[in-house]
C-alpha atoms as one frame of an Amber mdcrd trajectory, in Angstrom:
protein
  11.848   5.174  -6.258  15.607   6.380  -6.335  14.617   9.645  -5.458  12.247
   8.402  -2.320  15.480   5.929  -1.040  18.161   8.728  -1.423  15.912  11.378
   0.288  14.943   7.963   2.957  18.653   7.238   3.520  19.698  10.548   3.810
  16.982  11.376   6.625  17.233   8.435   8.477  21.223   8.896   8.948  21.296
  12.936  10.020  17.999  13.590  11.520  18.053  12.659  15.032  19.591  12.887
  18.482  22.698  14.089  17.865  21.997  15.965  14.768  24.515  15.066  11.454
  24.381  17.665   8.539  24.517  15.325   5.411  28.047  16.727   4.769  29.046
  15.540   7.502  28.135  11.859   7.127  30.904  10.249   5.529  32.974  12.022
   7.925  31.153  10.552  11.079  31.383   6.819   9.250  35.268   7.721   9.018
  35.528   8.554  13.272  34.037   6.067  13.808  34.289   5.097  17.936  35.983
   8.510  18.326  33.277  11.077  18.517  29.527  10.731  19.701  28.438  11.086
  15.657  30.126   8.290  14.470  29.056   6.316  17.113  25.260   6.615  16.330
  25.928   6.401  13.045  28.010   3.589  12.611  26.288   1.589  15.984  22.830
   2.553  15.702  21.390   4.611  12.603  23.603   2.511   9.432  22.632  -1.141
  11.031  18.671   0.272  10.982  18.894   1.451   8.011  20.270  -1.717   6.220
  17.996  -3.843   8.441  14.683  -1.493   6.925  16.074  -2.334   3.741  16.442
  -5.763   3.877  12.970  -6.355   5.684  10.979  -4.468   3.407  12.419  -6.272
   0.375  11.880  -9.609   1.618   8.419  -8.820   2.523   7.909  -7.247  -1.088
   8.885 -10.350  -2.529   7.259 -13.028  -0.454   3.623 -10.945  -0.530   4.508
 -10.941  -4.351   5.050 -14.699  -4.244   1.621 -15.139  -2.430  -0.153 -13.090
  -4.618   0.921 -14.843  -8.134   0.577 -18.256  -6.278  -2.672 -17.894  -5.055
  -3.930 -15.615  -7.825  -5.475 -12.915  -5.368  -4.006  -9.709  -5.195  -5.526
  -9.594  -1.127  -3.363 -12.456  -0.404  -0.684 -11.149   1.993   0.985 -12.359
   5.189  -0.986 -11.202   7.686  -3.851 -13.419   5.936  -2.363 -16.845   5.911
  -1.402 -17.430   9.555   2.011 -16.894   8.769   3.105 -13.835  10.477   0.935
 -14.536  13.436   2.711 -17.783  13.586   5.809 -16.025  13.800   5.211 -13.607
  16.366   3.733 -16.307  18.767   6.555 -18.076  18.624   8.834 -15.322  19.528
   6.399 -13.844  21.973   5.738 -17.038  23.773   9.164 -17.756  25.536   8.993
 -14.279  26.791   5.614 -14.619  28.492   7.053 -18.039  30.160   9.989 -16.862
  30.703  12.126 -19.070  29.425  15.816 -18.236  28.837  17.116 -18.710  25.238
  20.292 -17.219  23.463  19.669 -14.838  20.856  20.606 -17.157  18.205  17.612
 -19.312  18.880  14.439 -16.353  18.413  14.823 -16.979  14.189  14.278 -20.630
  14.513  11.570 -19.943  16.807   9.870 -17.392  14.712   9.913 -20.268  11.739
   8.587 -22.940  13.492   5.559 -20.377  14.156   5.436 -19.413  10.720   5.429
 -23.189   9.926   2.624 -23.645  12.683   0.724 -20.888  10.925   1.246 -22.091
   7.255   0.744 -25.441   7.726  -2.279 -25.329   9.644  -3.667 -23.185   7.205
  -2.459 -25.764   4.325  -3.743 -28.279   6.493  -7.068 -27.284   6.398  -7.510
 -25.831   3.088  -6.027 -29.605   1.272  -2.717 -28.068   0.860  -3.386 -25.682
  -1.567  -5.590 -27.133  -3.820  -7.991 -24.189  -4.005  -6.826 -20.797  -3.825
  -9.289 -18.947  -2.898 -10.204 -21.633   0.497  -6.213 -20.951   1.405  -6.836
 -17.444   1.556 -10.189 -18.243   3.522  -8.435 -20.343   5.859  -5.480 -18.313
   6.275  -7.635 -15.460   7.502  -9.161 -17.808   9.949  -6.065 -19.009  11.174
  -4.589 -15.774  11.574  -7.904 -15.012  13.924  -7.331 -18.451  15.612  -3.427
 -17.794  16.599  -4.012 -13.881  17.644  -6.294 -14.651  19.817  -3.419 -16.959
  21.716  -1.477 -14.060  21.329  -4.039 -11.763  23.681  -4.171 -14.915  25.761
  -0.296 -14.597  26.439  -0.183 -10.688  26.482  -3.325 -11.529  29.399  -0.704
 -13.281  31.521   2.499 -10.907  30.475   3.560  -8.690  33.353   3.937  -4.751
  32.963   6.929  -4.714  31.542   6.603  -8.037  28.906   3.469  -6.551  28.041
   4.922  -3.495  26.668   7.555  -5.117  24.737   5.243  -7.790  22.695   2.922
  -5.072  22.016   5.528  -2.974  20.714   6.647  -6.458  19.163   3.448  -6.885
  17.421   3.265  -3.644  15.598   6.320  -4.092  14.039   9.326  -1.566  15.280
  12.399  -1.284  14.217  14.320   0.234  17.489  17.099  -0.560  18.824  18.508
  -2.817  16.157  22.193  -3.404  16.436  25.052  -5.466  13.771  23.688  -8.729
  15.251  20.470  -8.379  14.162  21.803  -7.507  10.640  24.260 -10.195  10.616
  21.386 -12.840  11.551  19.478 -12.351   8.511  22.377 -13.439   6.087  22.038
 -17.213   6.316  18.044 -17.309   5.460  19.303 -14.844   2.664  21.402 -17.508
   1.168  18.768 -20.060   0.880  15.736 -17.603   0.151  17.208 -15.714  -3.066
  18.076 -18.411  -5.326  14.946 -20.384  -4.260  13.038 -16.743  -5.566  14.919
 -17.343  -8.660  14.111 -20.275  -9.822  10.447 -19.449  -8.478   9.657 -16.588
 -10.533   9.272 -17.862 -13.805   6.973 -20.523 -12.319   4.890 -18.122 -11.064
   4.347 -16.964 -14.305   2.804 -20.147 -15.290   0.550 -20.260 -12.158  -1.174
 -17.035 -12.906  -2.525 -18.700 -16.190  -4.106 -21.326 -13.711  -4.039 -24.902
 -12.969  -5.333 -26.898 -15.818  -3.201 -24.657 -18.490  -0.060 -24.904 -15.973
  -0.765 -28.684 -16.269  -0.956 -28.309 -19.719   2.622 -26.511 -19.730   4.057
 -29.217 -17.678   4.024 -27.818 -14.485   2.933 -29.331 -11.455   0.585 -27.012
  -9.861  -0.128 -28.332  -6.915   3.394 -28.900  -5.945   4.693 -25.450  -7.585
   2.308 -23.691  -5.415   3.357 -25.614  -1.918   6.722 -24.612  -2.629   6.104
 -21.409  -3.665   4.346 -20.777   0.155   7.445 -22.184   1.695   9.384 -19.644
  -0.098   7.463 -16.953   1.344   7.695 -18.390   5.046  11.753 -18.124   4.771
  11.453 -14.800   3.288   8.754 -13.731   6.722   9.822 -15.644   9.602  13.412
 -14.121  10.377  12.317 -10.701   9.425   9.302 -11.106  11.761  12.182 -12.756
  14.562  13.592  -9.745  14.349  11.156  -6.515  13.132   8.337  -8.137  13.985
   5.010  -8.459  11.494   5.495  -5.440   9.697   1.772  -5.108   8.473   1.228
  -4.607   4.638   4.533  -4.021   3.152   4.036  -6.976   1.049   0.265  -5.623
   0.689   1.699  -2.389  -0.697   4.822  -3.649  -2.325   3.502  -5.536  -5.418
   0.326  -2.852  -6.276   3.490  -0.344  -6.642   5.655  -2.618  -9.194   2.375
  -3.624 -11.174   1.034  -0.008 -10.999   4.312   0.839 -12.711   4.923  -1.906
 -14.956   1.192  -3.178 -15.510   2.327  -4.909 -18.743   4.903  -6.849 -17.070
   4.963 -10.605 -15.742   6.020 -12.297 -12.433  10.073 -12.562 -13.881  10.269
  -8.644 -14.081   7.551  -8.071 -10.851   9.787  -9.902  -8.429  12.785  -7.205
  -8.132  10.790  -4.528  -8.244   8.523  -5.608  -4.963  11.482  -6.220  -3.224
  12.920  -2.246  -4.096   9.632  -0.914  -3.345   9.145  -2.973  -0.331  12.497
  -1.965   1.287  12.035   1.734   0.444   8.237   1.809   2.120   9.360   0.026
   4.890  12.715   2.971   5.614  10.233   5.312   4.476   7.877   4.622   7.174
  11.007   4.489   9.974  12.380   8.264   9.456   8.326   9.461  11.000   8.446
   6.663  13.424  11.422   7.624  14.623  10.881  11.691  14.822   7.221  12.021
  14.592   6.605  11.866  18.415  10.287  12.577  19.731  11.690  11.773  21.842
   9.022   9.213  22.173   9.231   5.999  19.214   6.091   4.793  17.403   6.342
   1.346  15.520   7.478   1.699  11.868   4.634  -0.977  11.522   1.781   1.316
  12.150   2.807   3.540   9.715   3.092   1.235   7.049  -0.892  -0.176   7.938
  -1.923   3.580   8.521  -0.800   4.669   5.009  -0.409   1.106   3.273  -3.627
   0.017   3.110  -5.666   2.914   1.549  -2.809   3.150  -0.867  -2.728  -0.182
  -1.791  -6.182  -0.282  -2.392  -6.498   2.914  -4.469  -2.966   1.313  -6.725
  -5.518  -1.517  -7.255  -8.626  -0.141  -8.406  -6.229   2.550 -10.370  -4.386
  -0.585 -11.885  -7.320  -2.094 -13.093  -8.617   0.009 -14.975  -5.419   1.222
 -16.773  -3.608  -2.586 -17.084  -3.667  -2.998 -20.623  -5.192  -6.318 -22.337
  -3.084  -9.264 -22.875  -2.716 -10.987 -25.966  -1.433 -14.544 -25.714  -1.807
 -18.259 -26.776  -4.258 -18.689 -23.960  -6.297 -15.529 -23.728  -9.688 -16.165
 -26.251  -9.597 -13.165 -27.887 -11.942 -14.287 -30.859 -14.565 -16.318 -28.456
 -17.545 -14.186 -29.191 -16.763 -13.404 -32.584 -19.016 -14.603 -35.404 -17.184
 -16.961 -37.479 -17.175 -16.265 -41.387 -18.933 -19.366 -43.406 -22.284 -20.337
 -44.873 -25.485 -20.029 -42.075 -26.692 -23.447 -41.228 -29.752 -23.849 -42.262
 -32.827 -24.539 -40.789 -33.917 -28.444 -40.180 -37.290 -29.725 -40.377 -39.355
 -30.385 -36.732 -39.040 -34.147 -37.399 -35.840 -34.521 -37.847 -35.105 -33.297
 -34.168 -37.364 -35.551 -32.965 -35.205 -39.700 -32.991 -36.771 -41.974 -35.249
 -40.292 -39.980 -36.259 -38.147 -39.628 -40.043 -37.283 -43.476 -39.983 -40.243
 -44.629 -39.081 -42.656 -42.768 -41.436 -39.948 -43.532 -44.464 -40.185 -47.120
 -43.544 -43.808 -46.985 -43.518 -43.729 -45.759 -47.173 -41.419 -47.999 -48.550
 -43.386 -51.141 -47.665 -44.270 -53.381 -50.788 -47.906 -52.987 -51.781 -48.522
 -49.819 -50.405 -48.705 -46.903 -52.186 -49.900 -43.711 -49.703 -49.539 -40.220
 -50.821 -48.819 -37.444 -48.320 -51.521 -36.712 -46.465 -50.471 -33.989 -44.715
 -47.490 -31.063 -44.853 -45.561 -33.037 -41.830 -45.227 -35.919 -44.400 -43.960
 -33.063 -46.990 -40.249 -33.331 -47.488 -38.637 -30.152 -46.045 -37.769 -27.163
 -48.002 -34.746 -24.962 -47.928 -35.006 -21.116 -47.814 -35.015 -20.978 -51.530
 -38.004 -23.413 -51.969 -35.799 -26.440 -53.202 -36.852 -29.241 -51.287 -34.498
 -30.574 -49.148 -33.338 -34.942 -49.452 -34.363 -36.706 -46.476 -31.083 -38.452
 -45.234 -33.484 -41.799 -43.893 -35.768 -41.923 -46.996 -35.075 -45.244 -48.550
 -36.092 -45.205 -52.719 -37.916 -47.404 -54.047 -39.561 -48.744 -57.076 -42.816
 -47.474 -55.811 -41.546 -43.776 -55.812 -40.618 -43.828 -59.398 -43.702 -43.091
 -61.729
């Protein structure tokens, strides 16, 4: 991973129009407005680069959240509504054409994301079952793309080629603002992710041993999903849905730390998330130059089958845990004497009583007339009491 960001980093900042040999780097950050390096340094290249970084590890860590909350390793943003919700909100006011500072496009993009997670809450009973959230989620997602295509229907030329370029996720043409807008959902997302993550261990066990523990699972996993809609909605304001970083992100830190829990899971998406997504900007940027591609379609083109093959990979290699609540003795014989067999009758409620009772009636005296009236025998041949068999003076000689 330290090797992939420094090699990233590096790229990202020479390659390019004008060209900057890596020596020359800290030389172009010193000039600053002066030359024509520094200025696409400093201006353009640095404020991508930190915005790739800080996109990618918030969409590690809220696909991480999503997948320990809902206990399904396919649970991402793009299924739960969340990141559609967040690019029709952005994308609508630029169909309609409706004026609005820049200021205004995160708050937008949250009340999407809201739109999209709660509907999808909504439906599913707020999170009471994980796997109908995921269900729904997809469903949603369906429902509020195809209001997208309804919008991109009535977009002009030139809208149209902006949301669509929206949609995929691109990274172009990101200045300081952009940067400095994230900062403020920053501060409220990163201590709400640390005081999540050691809940999330607990939800992985499941809900009736989380209740157990003392943890409200119902509630733990609501807030848990409105972690993860701080952590996507002003990244997808400004980047747009970025599709399967946090797909990608958490099959990386489990791959390489299979042993590990939620607590030590949680940095690590975030790392890998911000060095896929600034991994996947240096061929969107050069790949087709002079012509851009989306960083997003590089990170679906490449994420996907390599999430899937970290998963099936993962599986098989994830060692098994050994704790208070895995049964690891469930099937085992337990040591002790075999029970031994019982006699037909005795299964059978009230055939023993009734045929004691029969015996033990004064002035009777009736000898077995058949094996069924035959006390029972153990394996050895010693015969067996009868626990209804009532003595009497008649069964003494």
């Amino acid at each position: 991973m330290v090797v992939l960001l420094a090699v990233s980093s590096v790229c990202a900042l020479s390659l390019g129009t004008p060209y900057v040999p890596p020596h020359r780097l800290v030389a172009a950050l010193l000039d600053g407005d002066t030359t024509l390096a520094g200025i696409v340094v400093s201006e353009l290249r640095v404020p991508r680069l930190l915005l790739a970084l800080v996109a990618g590890a918030c969409l590690g860590a809220a696909g991480l959240v999503l997948q320990e909350a809902l206990r399904n390793p396919l649970a991402v943003p793009e299924m739960l509504g969340v990141s559609s919700g967040a690019a029709l909100g952005v994308a609508a006011p630029l169909v309609l054409a409706l004026s609005l500072p820049a200021a205004v496009q995160p708050l937008l993009a949250i009340a999407g994301a809201v739109l999209g997670g709660g509907l999808t809450l909504l439906v599913a009973g707020f999170g009471r079952s994980p796997s109908a959230v995921l269900l729904t989620g997809a469903a949603v997602a369906a429902a509020l793309q195809a209001a997208l295509l309804v919008l991109m229907v009535m977009a002009d030329q030139l809208d149209l080629q902006l949301i669509y370029r929206y949609l995929l996720g691109s990274l172009s043409a990101r200045t300081w603002d952009d940067v400095t807008g994230l900062w403020p959902w920053l501060l409220v997302a990163v201590p709400a992710l640390v005081l999540c993550a050691p809940v999330l261990s607990v939800l992985r066990l499941g809900d009736e041993d989380a209740e157990a523990l003392g943890v409200r699972a119902h509630r733990a996993r609501l807030a848990a999903l409105a972690i993860a809609v701080v952590l996507i909605a002003p990244v997808t304001a400004v980047c747009g849905p970025v599709a399967w970083v946090g797909f990608l992100a958490p099959h990386l830190s489990r791959w390489f730390a299979p042993a590990a829990g939620a607590v030590r899971w949680l940095p690590w998406s975030a790392a890998w998330g911000a060095v896929v997504v600034m991994a996947a900007d240096v061929p969107a940027r050069l790949a087709l130059a002079p012509v851009e591609t989306p960083a997003g379609a590089w990170t679906a083109l490449l994420g996907v089958p390599a999430g899937v093959a970290l998963m099936r990979s993962g599986s098989r290699r994830r060692p098994l845990r050994r704790g208070p609540f895995a049964p690891a003795a469930a099937h085992a014989p337990l040591p002790g004497p075999r029970e031994t067999p019982r006699d037909a009758a005795d299964d059978v409620p009230g055939t023993a009583t009734s045929h004691h009772a029969h015996r033990s009636a004064p002035g009777r005296d009736v000898p077995p007339s058949s094996p069924r009236d035959a006390p029972p025998s153990s394996p050895r041949g010693a015969p067996l009491a009868s626990p209804h068999r009532t003595t009497t003076t008649e069964d003494t000689p």
